[in-house]
Amino acid sequence: MTTDTNLSPEQYQQKMQRRKEIQEKRLAEASQEKGLIIVNTGNGKGKTTAALGMVVRSLGHGFRVAIVQFIKGAWEPAEKAVLSQWENQLEFLAMGEGFTWETQDRDRDILKAQQAWEKAVSFINNSEYKLVLLDEINVALKLGYLKVETVVKALQNKPQQTHVILTGRGAPIEVIEVADLVTEMKMIKHPFKEQGIKAQAGIEF
């Protein structure tokens, strides 16, 4: 196998020129514009963090954004404090009351998830919002707090230019199938599980 380090300057230039031509062709053919359904799932860290990167990017473009947290709400995360500077563009609703092993009340968890979903649908159907982040909704679906078919139907009927991001491990196959972009975070090493390092400000919250 020939690597770039084994190529002469002329060969490397020719290779990059071919790559440039392929990329330009792809860009020219990608003329369609639509609101995306984006799923960040998997057992690795970074699902919400990646989604918040898109939130910040959208806010930077001047778009209106809504965030609905389904599980982590009781944490009142630092992100909420930072994002509050965009209060004219952003709606941030922490609807959950914490992780399921903390609440230990399934009926109340279901009620809170359904209340969060009602707010989420109102944002999704409001075309003034360019991006809607449904944080940890995959967990709520996996636990049966929400009906998968209800969520899928709302995604299929959303305004054409609205982006919706769904985060959380265990995304149902029905959600994955309707999505335009799906990323699975894979855990290789974890400081808490393998080294007993506690959650730290600026990293986990």
mmCIF file with all atom_site columns, C-alpha atoms in Angstrom:
data_model
loop_
_atom_site.group_PDB
_atom_site.id
_atom_site.type_symbol
_atom_site.label_atom_id
_atom_site.label_alt_id
_atom_site.label_comp_id
_atom_site.label_asym_id
_atom_site.label_entity_id
_atom_site.label_seq_id
_atom_site.pdbx_PDB_ins_code
_atom_site.Cartn_x
_atom_site.Cartn_y
_atom_site.Cartn_z
_atom_site.occupancy
_atom_site.B_iso_or_equiv
_atom_site.pdbx_formal_charge
_atom_site.auth_seq_id
_atom_site.auth_comp_id
_atom_site.auth_asym_id
_atom_site.auth_atom_id
_atom_site.pdbx_PDB_model_num
ATOM 1   C CA . MET A 1 1   ? 0.000   0.000  0.000  1.00 0.00 ? 1   MET A CA 1
ATOM 2   C CA . THR A 1 2   ? 1.374   3.383  -1.025 1.00 0.00 ? 2   THR A CA 1
ATOM 3   C CA . THR A 1 3   ? 1.069   6.135  1.561  1.00 0.00 ? 3   THR A CA 1
ATOM 4   C CA . ASP A 1 4   ? 1.240   9.872  0.984  1.00 0.00 ? 4   ASP A CA 1
ATOM 5   C CA . THR A 1 5   ? 4.736   9.944  2.520  1.00 0.00 ? 5   THR A CA 1
ATOM 6   C CA . ASN A 1 6   ? 5.982   7.607  -0.230 1.00 0.00 ? 6   ASN A CA 1
ATOM 7   C CA . LEU A 1 7   ? 4.685   9.801  -3.070 1.00 0.00 ? 7   LEU A CA 1
ATOM 8   C CA . SER A 1 8   ? 6.824   12.238 -4.976 1.00 0.00 ? 8   SER A CA 1
ATOM 9   C CA . PRO A 1 9   ? 5.712   15.887 -4.907 1.00 0.00 ? 9   PRO A CA 1
ATOM 10  C CA . GLU A 1 10  ? 4.297   15.492 -8.416 1.00 0.00 ? 10  GLU A CA 1
ATOM 11  C CA . GLN A 1 11  ? 2.397   12.303 -7.514 1.00 0.00 ? 11  GLN A CA 1
ATOM 12  C CA . TYR A 1 12  ? 1.022   13.913 -4.359 1.00 0.00 ? 12  TYR A CA 1
ATOM 13  C CA . GLN A 1 13  ? -0.149  16.960 -6.317 1.00 0.00 ? 13  GLN A CA 1
ATOM 14  C CA . GLN A 1 14  ? -1.880  14.741 -8.886 1.00 0.00 ? 14  GLN A CA 1
ATOM 15  C CA . LYS A 1 15  ? -3.580  12.751 -6.130 1.00 0.00 ? 15  LYS A CA 1
ATOM 16  C CA . MET A 1 16  ? -4.855  15.901 -4.399 1.00 0.00 ? 16  MET A CA 1
ATOM 17  C CA . GLN A 1 17  ? -6.045  17.305 -7.732 1.00 0.00 ? 17  GLN A CA 1
ATOM 18  C CA . ARG A 1 18  ? -8.113  14.168 -8.354 1.00 0.00 ? 18  ARG A CA 1
ATOM 19  C CA . ARG A 1 19  ? -9.523  14.375 -4.846 1.00 0.00 ? 19  ARG A CA 1
ATOM 20  C CA . LYS A 1 20  ? -10.398 18.041 -5.363 1.00 0.00 ? 20  LYS A CA 1
ATOM 21  C CA . GLU A 1 21  ? -12.213 17.248 -8.618 1.00 0.00 ? 21  GLU A CA 1
ATOM 22  C CA . ILE A 1 22  ? -14.242 14.489 -6.933 1.00 0.00 ? 22  ILE A CA 1
ATOM 23  C CA . GLN A 1 23  ? -15.161 16.777 -4.042 1.00 0.00 ? 23  GLN A CA 1
ATOM 24  C CA . GLU A 1 24  ? -16.169 19.635 -6.333 1.00 0.00 ? 24  GLU A CA 1
ATOM 25  C CA . LYS A 1 25  ? -18.346 17.251 -8.331 1.00 0.00 ? 25  LYS A CA 1
ATOM 26  C CA . ARG A 1 26  ? -20.082 16.088 -5.151 1.00 0.00 ? 26  ARG A CA 1
ATOM 27  C CA . LEU A 1 27  ? -20.668 19.686 -4.046 1.00 0.00 ? 27  LEU A CA 1
ATOM 28  C CA . ALA A 1 28  ? -22.109 20.593 -7.434 1.00 0.00 ? 28  ALA A CA 1
ATOM 29  C CA . GLU A 1 29  ? -24.515 17.649 -7.322 1.00 0.00 ? 29  GLU A CA 1
ATOM 30  C CA . ALA A 1 30  ? -25.631 18.392 -3.739 1.00 0.00 ? 30  ALA A CA 1
ATOM 31  C CA . SER A 1 31  ? -28.092 21.135 -4.686 1.00 0.00 ? 31  SER A CA 1
ATOM 32  C CA . GLN A 1 32  ? -31.018 20.081 -2.478 1.00 0.00 ? 32  GLN A CA 1
ATOM 33  C CA . GLU A 1 33  ? -31.688 22.002 0.735  1.00 0.00 ? 33  GLU A CA 1
ATOM 34  C CA . LYS A 1 34  ? -33.952 20.700 3.497  1.00 0.00 ? 34  LYS A CA 1
ATOM 35  C CA . GLY A 1 35  ? -34.328 20.552 7.224  1.00 0.00 ? 35  GLY A CA 1
ATOM 36  C CA . LEU A 1 36  ? -32.509 17.498 8.572  1.00 0.00 ? 36  LEU A CA 1
ATOM 37  C CA . ILE A 1 37  ? -33.499 14.911 11.147 1.00 0.00 ? 37  ILE A CA 1
ATOM 38  C CA . ILE A 1 38  ? -30.291 14.234 13.054 1.00 0.00 ? 38  ILE A CA 1
ATOM 39  C CA . VAL A 1 39  ? -29.741 11.425 15.571 1.00 0.00 ? 39  VAL A CA 1
ATOM 40  C CA . ASN A 1 40  ? -26.807 11.263 17.998 1.00 0.00 ? 40  ASN A CA 1
ATOM 41  C CA . THR A 1 41  ? -26.865 7.900  19.759 1.00 0.00 ? 41  THR A CA 1
ATOM 42  C CA . GLY A 1 42  ? -24.559 5.187  21.120 1.00 0.00 ? 42  GLY A CA 1
ATOM 43  C CA . ASN A 1 43  ? -22.948 4.403  24.484 1.00 0.00 ? 43  ASN A CA 1
ATOM 44  C CA . GLY A 1 44  ? -20.102 6.887  24.143 1.00 0.00 ? 44  GLY A CA 1
ATOM 45  C CA . LYS A 1 45  ? -19.964 10.406 25.554 1.00 0.00 ? 45  LYS A CA 1
ATOM 46  C CA . GLY A 1 46  ? -20.491 13.497 23.441 1.00 0.00 ? 46  GLY A CA 1
ATOM 47  C CA . LYS A 1 47  ? -24.002 13.116 22.035 1.00 0.00 ? 47  LYS A CA 1
ATOM 48  C CA . THR A 1 48  ? -25.432 16.239 23.649 1.00 0.00 ? 48  THR A CA 1
ATOM 49  C CA . THR A 1 49  ? -22.136 18.106 23.325 1.00 0.00 ? 49  THR A CA 1
ATOM 50  C CA . ALA A 1 50  ? -22.117 17.566 19.557 1.00 0.00 ? 50  ALA A CA 1
ATOM 51  C CA . ALA A 1 51  ? -25.726 18.714 19.338 1.00 0.00 ? 51  ALA A CA 1
ATOM 52  C CA . LEU A 1 52  ? -24.962 21.862 21.330 1.00 0.00 ? 52  LEU A CA 1
ATOM 53  C CA . GLY A 1 53  ? -22.229 22.658 18.831 1.00 0.00 ? 53  GLY A CA 1
ATOM 54  C CA . MET A 1 54  ? -24.923 22.812 16.147 1.00 0.00 ? 54  MET A CA 1
ATOM 55  C CA . VAL A 1 55  ? -27.064 24.923 18.458 1.00 0.00 ? 55  VAL A CA 1
ATOM 56  C CA . VAL A 1 56  ? -24.276 27.475 18.882 1.00 0.00 ? 56  VAL A CA 1
ATOM 57  C CA . ARG A 1 57  ? -23.628 27.461 15.135 1.00 0.00 ? 57  ARG A CA 1
ATOM 58  C CA . SER A 1 58  ? -27.317 28.126 14.408 1.00 0.00 ? 58  SER A CA 1
ATOM 59  C CA . LEU A 1 59  ? -27.456 30.910 16.974 1.00 0.00 ? 59  LEU A CA 1
ATOM 60  C CA . GLY A 1 60  ? -24.390 32.441 15.352 1.00 0.00 ? 60  GLY A CA 1
ATOM 61  C CA . HIS A 1 61  ? -26.312 32.586 12.070 1.00 0.00 ? 61  HIS A CA 1
ATOM 62  C CA . GLY A 1 62  ? -29.119 34.446 13.831 1.00 0.00 ? 62  GLY A CA 1
ATOM 63  C CA . PHE A 1 63  ? -31.570 31.532 13.736 1.00 0.00 ? 63  PHE A CA 1
ATOM 64  C CA . ARG A 1 64  ? -34.149 30.817 16.430 1.00 0.00 ? 64  ARG A CA 1
ATOM 65  C CA . VAL A 1 65  ? -33.476 27.610 18.353 1.00 0.00 ? 65  VAL A CA 1
ATOM 66  C CA . ALA A 1 66  ? -35.343 25.541 20.937 1.00 0.00 ? 66  ALA A CA 1
ATOM 67  C CA . ILE A 1 67  ? -33.879 22.983 23.348 1.00 0.00 ? 67  ILE A CA 1
ATOM 68  C CA . VAL A 1 68  ? -36.060 20.562 25.297 1.00 0.00 ? 68  VAL A CA 1
ATOM 69  C CA . GLN A 1 69  ? -34.302 18.305 27.816 1.00 0.00 ? 69  GLN A CA 1
ATOM 70  C CA . PHE A 1 70  ? -36.194 15.095 28.552 1.00 0.00 ? 70  PHE A CA 1
ATOM 71  C CA . ILE A 1 71  ? -34.057 13.479 31.264 1.00 0.00 ? 71  ILE A CA 1
ATOM 72  C CA . LYS A 1 72  ? -31.250 15.670 32.577 1.00 0.00 ? 72  LYS A CA 1
ATOM 73  C CA . GLY A 1 73  ? -33.381 18.638 33.536 1.00 0.00 ? 73  GLY A CA 1
ATOM 74  C CA . ALA A 1 74  ? -32.716 18.537 37.267 1.00 0.00 ? 74  ALA A CA 1
ATOM 75  C CA . TRP A 1 75  ? -29.031 19.213 36.685 1.00 0.00 ? 75  TRP A CA 1
ATOM 76  C CA . GLU A 1 76  ? -29.558 22.818 35.506 1.00 0.00 ? 76  GLU A CA 1
ATOM 77  C CA . PRO A 1 77  ? -26.413 22.445 33.339 1.00 0.00 ? 77  PRO A CA 1
ATOM 78  C CA . ALA A 1 78  ? -23.801 25.118 32.812 1.00 0.00 ? 78  ALA A CA 1
ATOM 79  C CA . GLU A 1 79  ? -24.716 25.188 29.131 1.00 0.00 ? 79  GLU A CA 1
ATOM 80  C CA . LYS A 1 80  ? -27.997 26.836 30.080 1.00 0.00 ? 80  LYS A CA 1
ATOM 81  C CA . ALA A 1 81  ? -26.142 29.671 31.791 1.00 0.00 ? 81  ALA A CA 1
ATOM 82  C CA . VAL A 1 82  ? -23.918 30.232 28.758 1.00 0.00 ? 82  VAL A CA 1
ATOM 83  C CA . LEU A 1 83  ? -26.739 30.022 26.236 1.00 0.00 ? 83  LEU A CA 1
ATOM 84  C CA . SER A 1 84  ? -28.869 32.493 28.204 1.00 0.00 ? 84  SER A CA 1
ATOM 85  C CA . GLN A 1 85  ? -27.031 35.328 26.452 1.00 0.00 ? 85  GLN A CA 1
ATOM 86  C CA . TRP A 1 86  ? -29.076 34.419 23.359 1.00 0.00 ? 86  TRP A CA 1
ATOM 87  C CA . GLU A 1 87  ? -32.382 34.710 25.210 1.00 0.00 ? 87  GLU A CA 1
ATOM 88  C CA . ASN A 1 88  ? -33.988 36.527 22.265 1.00 0.00 ? 88  ASN A CA 1
ATOM 89  C CA . GLN A 1 89  ? -33.200 33.626 19.926 1.00 0.00 ? 89  GLN A CA 1
ATOM 90  C CA . LEU A 1 90  ? -33.291 30.621 22.241 1.00 0.00 ? 90  LEU A CA 1
ATOM 91  C CA . GLU A 1 91  ? -35.902 28.714 24.216 1.00 0.00 ? 91  GLU A CA 1
ATOM 92  C CA . PHE A 1 92  ? -34.293 26.307 26.706 1.00 0.00 ? 92  PHE A CA 1
ATOM 93  C CA . LEU A 1 93  ? -36.666 24.056 28.665 1.00 0.00 ? 93  LEU A CA 1
ATOM 94  C CA . ALA A 1 94  ? -35.341 21.537 31.172 1.00 0.00 ? 94  ALA A CA 1
ATOM 95  C CA . MET A 1 95  ? -38.435 19.374 31.552 1.00 0.00 ? 95  MET A CA 1
ATOM 96  C CA . GLY A 1 96  ? -36.954 16.238 33.108 1.00 0.00 ? 96  GLY A CA 1
ATOM 97  C CA . GLU A 1 97  ? -36.251 15.825 36.810 1.00 0.00 ? 97  GLU A CA 1
ATOM 98  C CA . GLY A 1 98  ? -33.107 13.760 36.613 1.00 0.00 ? 98  GLY A CA 1
ATOM 99  C CA . PHE A 1 99  ? -32.087 10.260 35.677 1.00 0.00 ? 99  PHE A CA 1
ATOM 100 C CA . THR A 1 100 ? -34.570 7.429  36.187 1.00 0.00 ? 100 THR A CA 1
ATOM 101 C CA . TRP A 1 101 ? -32.616 5.836  39.033 1.00 0.00 ? 101 TRP A CA 1
ATOM 102 C CA . GLU A 1 102 ? -32.817 9.138  40.905 1.00 0.00 ? 102 GLU A CA 1
ATOM 103 C CA . THR A 1 103 ? -36.527 9.871  40.500 1.00 0.00 ? 103 THR A CA 1
ATOM 104 C CA . GLN A 1 104 ? -37.679 6.260  41.138 1.00 0.00 ? 104 GLN A CA 1
ATOM 105 C CA . ASP A 1 105 ? -41.210 7.249  40.130 1.00 0.00 ? 105 ASP A CA 1
ATOM 106 C CA . ARG A 1 106 ? -42.106 5.839  36.711 1.00 0.00 ? 106 ARG A CA 1
ATOM 107 C CA . ASP A 1 107 ? -45.549 7.458  36.524 1.00 0.00 ? 107 ASP A CA 1
ATOM 108 C CA . ARG A 1 108 ? -44.100 10.898 37.217 1.00 0.00 ? 108 ARG A CA 1
ATOM 109 C CA . ASP A 1 109 ? -41.267 10.278 34.735 1.00 0.00 ? 109 ASP A CA 1
ATOM 110 C CA . ILE A 1 110 ? -43.835 9.398  32.068 1.00 0.00 ? 110 ILE A CA 1
ATOM 111 C CA . LEU A 1 111 ? -45.876 12.506 32.861 1.00 0.00 ? 111 LEU A CA 1
ATOM 112 C CA . LYS A 1 112 ? -42.809 14.747 32.645 1.00 0.00 ? 112 LYS A CA 1
ATOM 113 C CA . ALA A 1 113 ? -41.713 13.155 29.363 1.00 0.00 ? 113 ALA A CA 1
ATOM 114 C CA . GLN A 1 114 ? -45.147 13.659 27.853 1.00 0.00 ? 114 GLN A CA 1
ATOM 115 C CA . GLN A 1 115 ? -45.224 17.274 29.001 1.00 0.00 ? 115 GLN A CA 1
ATOM 116 C CA . ALA A 1 116 ? -41.799 17.777 27.439 1.00 0.00 ? 116 ALA A CA 1
ATOM 117 C CA . TRP A 1 117 ? -43.017 16.196 24.208 1.00 0.00 ? 117 TRP A CA 1
ATOM 118 C CA . GLU A 1 118 ? -46.001 18.553 24.028 1.00 0.00 ? 118 GLU A CA 1
ATOM 119 C CA . LYS A 1 119 ? -43.629 21.521 24.248 1.00 0.00 ? 119 LYS A CA 1
ATOM 120 C CA . ALA A 1 120 ? -41.272 19.912 21.739 1.00 0.00 ? 120 ALA A CA 1
ATOM 121 C CA . VAL A 1 121 ? -44.060 19.450 19.184 1.00 0.00 ? 121 VAL A CA 1
ATOM 122 C CA . SER A 1 122 ? -45.071 23.088 19.546 1.00 0.00 ? 122 SER A CA 1
ATOM 123 C CA . PHE A 1 123 ? -41.508 24.136 18.699 1.00 0.00 ? 123 PHE A CA 1
ATOM 124 C CA . ILE A 1 124 ? -41.135 21.630 15.841 1.00 0.00 ? 124 ILE A CA 1
ATOM 125 C CA . ASN A 1 125 ? -44.368 22.819 14.216 1.00 0.00 ? 125 ASN A CA 1
ATOM 126 C CA . ASN A 1 126 ? -43.433 26.477 14.594 1.00 0.00 ? 126 ASN A CA 1
ATOM 127 C CA . SER A 1 127 ? -41.483 27.311 11.433 1.00 0.00 ? 127 SER A CA 1
ATOM 128 C CA . GLU A 1 128 ? -39.913 30.311 13.180 1.00 0.00 ? 128 GLU A CA 1
ATOM 129 C CA . TYR A 1 129 ? -37.555 27.845 14.859 1.00 0.00 ? 129 TYR A CA 1
ATOM 130 C CA . LYS A 1 130 ? -34.781 26.718 12.532 1.00 0.00 ? 130 LYS A CA 1
ATOM 131 C CA . LEU A 1 131 ? -33.379 24.079 14.920 1.00 0.00 ? 131 LEU A CA 1
ATOM 132 C CA . VAL A 1 132 ? -35.018 22.042 17.684 1.00 0.00 ? 132 VAL A CA 1
ATOM 133 C CA . LEU A 1 133 ? -32.871 19.890 19.984 1.00 0.00 ? 133 LEU A CA 1
ATOM 134 C CA . LEU A 1 134 ? -34.658 17.044 21.779 1.00 0.00 ? 134 LEU A CA 1
ATOM 135 C CA . ASP A 1 135 ? -32.034 16.141 24.359 1.00 0.00 ? 135 ASP A CA 1
ATOM 136 C CA . GLU A 1 136 ? -32.140 12.561 25.723 1.00 0.00 ? 136 GLU A CA 1
ATOM 137 C CA . ILE A 1 137 ? -35.440 11.852 23.968 1.00 0.00 ? 137 ILE A CA 1
ATOM 138 C CA . ASN A 1 138 ? -34.030 8.528  22.759 1.00 0.00 ? 138 ASN A CA 1
ATOM 139 C CA . VAL A 1 139 ? -33.807 7.417  26.392 1.00 0.00 ? 139 VAL A CA 1
ATOM 140 C CA . ALA A 1 140 ? -37.426 8.419  26.989 1.00 0.00 ? 140 ALA A CA 1
ATOM 141 C CA . LEU A 1 141 ? -38.431 6.383  23.938 1.00 0.00 ? 141 LEU A CA 1
ATOM 142 C CA . LYS A 1 142 ? -36.344 3.389  24.999 1.00 0.00 ? 142 LYS A CA 1
ATOM 143 C CA . LEU A 1 143 ? -37.967 3.409  28.447 1.00 0.00 ? 143 LEU A CA 1
ATOM 144 C CA . GLY A 1 144 ? -41.463 3.593  26.950 1.00 0.00 ? 144 GLY A CA 1
ATOM 145 C CA . TYR A 1 145 ? -42.253 7.060  28.279 1.00 0.00 ? 145 TYR A CA 1
ATOM 146 C CA . LEU A 1 146 ? -43.226 8.153  24.761 1.00 0.00 ? 146 LEU A CA 1
ATOM 147 C CA . LYS A 1 147 ? -44.641 6.235  21.803 1.00 0.00 ? 147 LYS A CA 1
ATOM 148 C CA . VAL A 1 148 ? -42.137 5.816  18.988 1.00 0.00 ? 148 VAL A CA 1
ATOM 149 C CA . GLU A 1 149 ? -44.810 6.087  16.308 1.00 0.00 ? 149 GLU A CA 1
ATOM 150 C CA . THR A 1 150 ? -45.980 9.435  17.733 1.00 0.00 ? 150 THR A CA 1
ATOM 151 C CA . VAL A 1 151 ? -42.476 10.897 17.555 1.00 0.00 ? 151 VAL A CA 1
ATOM 152 C CA . VAL A 1 152 ? -41.794 9.499  14.077 1.00 0.00 ? 152 VAL A CA 1
ATOM 153 C CA . LYS A 1 153 ? -45.053 10.942 12.739 1.00 0.00 ? 153 LYS A CA 1
ATOM 154 C CA . ALA A 1 154 ? -44.206 14.393 14.090 1.00 0.00 ? 154 ALA A CA 1
ATOM 155 C CA . LEU A 1 155 ? -40.765 14.202 12.486 1.00 0.00 ? 155 LEU A CA 1
ATOM 156 C CA . GLN A 1 156 ? -42.242 13.197 9.144  1.00 0.00 ? 156 GLN A CA 1
ATOM 157 C CA . ASN A 1 157 ? -44.703 16.109 9.262  1.00 0.00 ? 157 ASN A CA 1
ATOM 158 C CA . LYS A 1 158 ? -42.329 18.834 10.456 1.00 0.00 ? 158 LYS A CA 1
ATOM 159 C CA . PRO A 1 159 ? -41.869 22.054 8.446  1.00 0.00 ? 159 PRO A CA 1
ATOM 160 C CA . GLN A 1 160 ? -39.610 21.386 5.484  1.00 0.00 ? 160 GLN A CA 1
ATOM 161 C CA . GLN A 1 161 ? -36.727 23.654 6.526  1.00 0.00 ? 161 GLN A CA 1
ATOM 162 C CA . THR A 1 162 ? -36.663 22.795 10.242 1.00 0.00 ? 162 THR A CA 1
ATOM 163 C CA . HIS A 1 163 ? -33.745 20.807 11.634 1.00 0.00 ? 163 HIS A CA 1
ATOM 164 C CA . VAL A 1 164 ? -34.467 18.434 14.540 1.00 0.00 ? 164 VAL A CA 1
ATOM 165 C CA . ILE A 1 165 ? -31.757 16.738 16.614 1.00 0.00 ? 165 ILE A CA 1
ATOM 166 C CA . LEU A 1 166 ? -32.550 13.718 18.814 1.00 0.00 ? 166 LEU A CA 1
ATOM 167 C CA . THR A 1 167 ? -29.918 12.646 21.331 1.00 0.00 ? 167 THR A CA 1
ATOM 168 C CA . GLY A 1 168 ? -29.519 9.772  23.759 1.00 0.00 ? 168 GLY A CA 1
ATOM 169 C CA . ARG A 1 169 ? -28.416 6.166  23.686 1.00 0.00 ? 169 ARG A CA 1
ATOM 170 C CA . GLY A 1 170 ? -30.647 3.412  22.368 1.00 0.00 ? 170 GLY A CA 1
ATOM 171 C CA . ALA A 1 171 ? -32.294 5.291  19.510 1.00 0.00 ? 171 ALA A CA 1
ATOM 172 C CA . PRO A 1 172 ? -35.172 3.126  18.183 1.00 0.00 ? 172 PRO A CA 1
ATOM 173 C CA . ILE A 1 173 ? -34.714 1.692  14.698 1.00 0.00 ? 173 ILE A CA 1
ATOM 174 C CA . GLU A 1 174 ? -37.836 3.557  13.532 1.00 0.00 ? 174 GLU A CA 1
ATOM 175 C CA . VAL A 1 175 ? -36.198 6.874  14.431 1.00 0.00 ? 175 VAL A CA 1
ATOM 176 C CA . ILE A 1 176 ? -32.940 5.877  12.769 1.00 0.00 ? 176 ILE A CA 1
ATOM 177 C CA . GLU A 1 177 ? -34.795 4.936  9.581  1.00 0.00 ? 177 GLU A CA 1
ATOM 178 C CA . VAL A 1 178 ? -36.575 8.293  9.302  1.00 0.00 ? 178 VAL A CA 1
ATOM 179 C CA . ALA A 1 179 ? -33.386 10.275 10.067 1.00 0.00 ? 179 ALA A CA 1
ATOM 180 C CA . ASP A 1 180 ? -31.152 11.960 7.501  1.00 0.00 ? 180 ASP A CA 1
ATOM 181 C CA . LEU A 1 181 ? -27.975 11.877 9.598  1.00 0.00 ? 181 LEU A CA 1
ATOM 182 C CA . VAL A 1 182 ? -27.197 9.292  12.286 1.00 0.00 ? 182 VAL A CA 1
ATOM 183 C CA . THR A 1 183 ? -24.019 9.250  14.368 1.00 0.00 ? 183 THR A CA 1
ATOM 184 C CA . GLU A 1 184 ? -23.202 6.519  16.871 1.00 0.00 ? 184 GLU A CA 1
ATOM 185 C CA . MET A 1 185 ? -20.813 7.465  19.663 1.00 0.00 ? 185 MET A CA 1
ATOM 186 C CA . LYS A 1 186 ? -18.743 4.424  20.614 1.00 0.00 ? 186 LYS A CA 1
ATOM 187 C CA . MET A 1 187 ? -17.173 4.228  24.066 1.00 0.00 ? 187 MET A CA 1
ATOM 188 C CA . ILE A 1 188 ? -13.530 3.119  24.051 1.00 0.00 ? 188 ILE A CA 1
ATOM 189 C CA . LYS A 1 189 ? -12.480 4.279  27.520 1.00 0.00 ? 189 LYS A CA 1
ATOM 190 C CA . HIS A 1 190 ? -14.429 6.015  30.290 1.00 0.00 ? 190 HIS A CA 1
ATOM 191 C CA . PRO A 1 191 ? -12.869 7.803  33.299 1.00 0.00 ? 191 PRO A CA 1
ATOM 192 C CA . PHE A 1 192 ? -15.762 7.108  35.692 1.00 0.00 ? 192 PHE A CA 1
ATOM 193 C CA . LYS A 1 193 ? -16.339 3.449  34.868 1.00 0.00 ? 193 LYS A CA 1
ATOM 194 C CA . GLU A 1 194 ? -12.705 2.426  34.511 1.00 0.00 ? 194 GLU A CA 1
ATOM 195 C CA . GLN A 1 195 ? -10.771 4.801  36.758 1.00 0.00 ? 195 GLN A CA 1
ATOM 196 C CA . GLY A 1 196 ? -13.293 5.985  39.317 1.00 0.00 ? 196 GLY A CA 1
ATOM 197 C CA . ILE A 1 197 ? -12.846 9.619  38.287 1.00 0.00 ? 197 ILE A CA 1
ATOM 198 C CA . LYS A 1 198 ? -15.896 11.650 39.232 1.00 0.00 ? 198 LYS A CA 1
ATOM 199 C CA . ALA A 1 199 ? -17.857 13.938 36.921 1.00 0.00 ? 199 ALA A CA 1
ATOM 200 C CA . GLN A 1 200 ? -16.097 17.267 36.615 1.00 0.00 ? 200 GLN A CA 1
ATOM 201 C CA . ALA A 1 201 ? -17.221 20.813 35.908 1.00 0.00 ? 201 ALA A CA 1
ATOM 202 C CA . GLY A 1 202 ? -16.543 21.849 32.349 1.00 0.00 ? 202 GLY A CA 1
ATOM 203 C CA . ILE A 1 203 ? -16.392 18.238 31.124 1.00 0.00 ? 203 ILE A CA 1
ATOM 204 C CA . GLU A 1 204 ? -19.588 16.461 32.203 1.00 0.00 ? 204 GLU A CA 1
ATOM 205 C CA . PHE A 1 205 ? -21.636 19.443 33.389 1.00 0.00 ? 205 PHE A CA 1
#
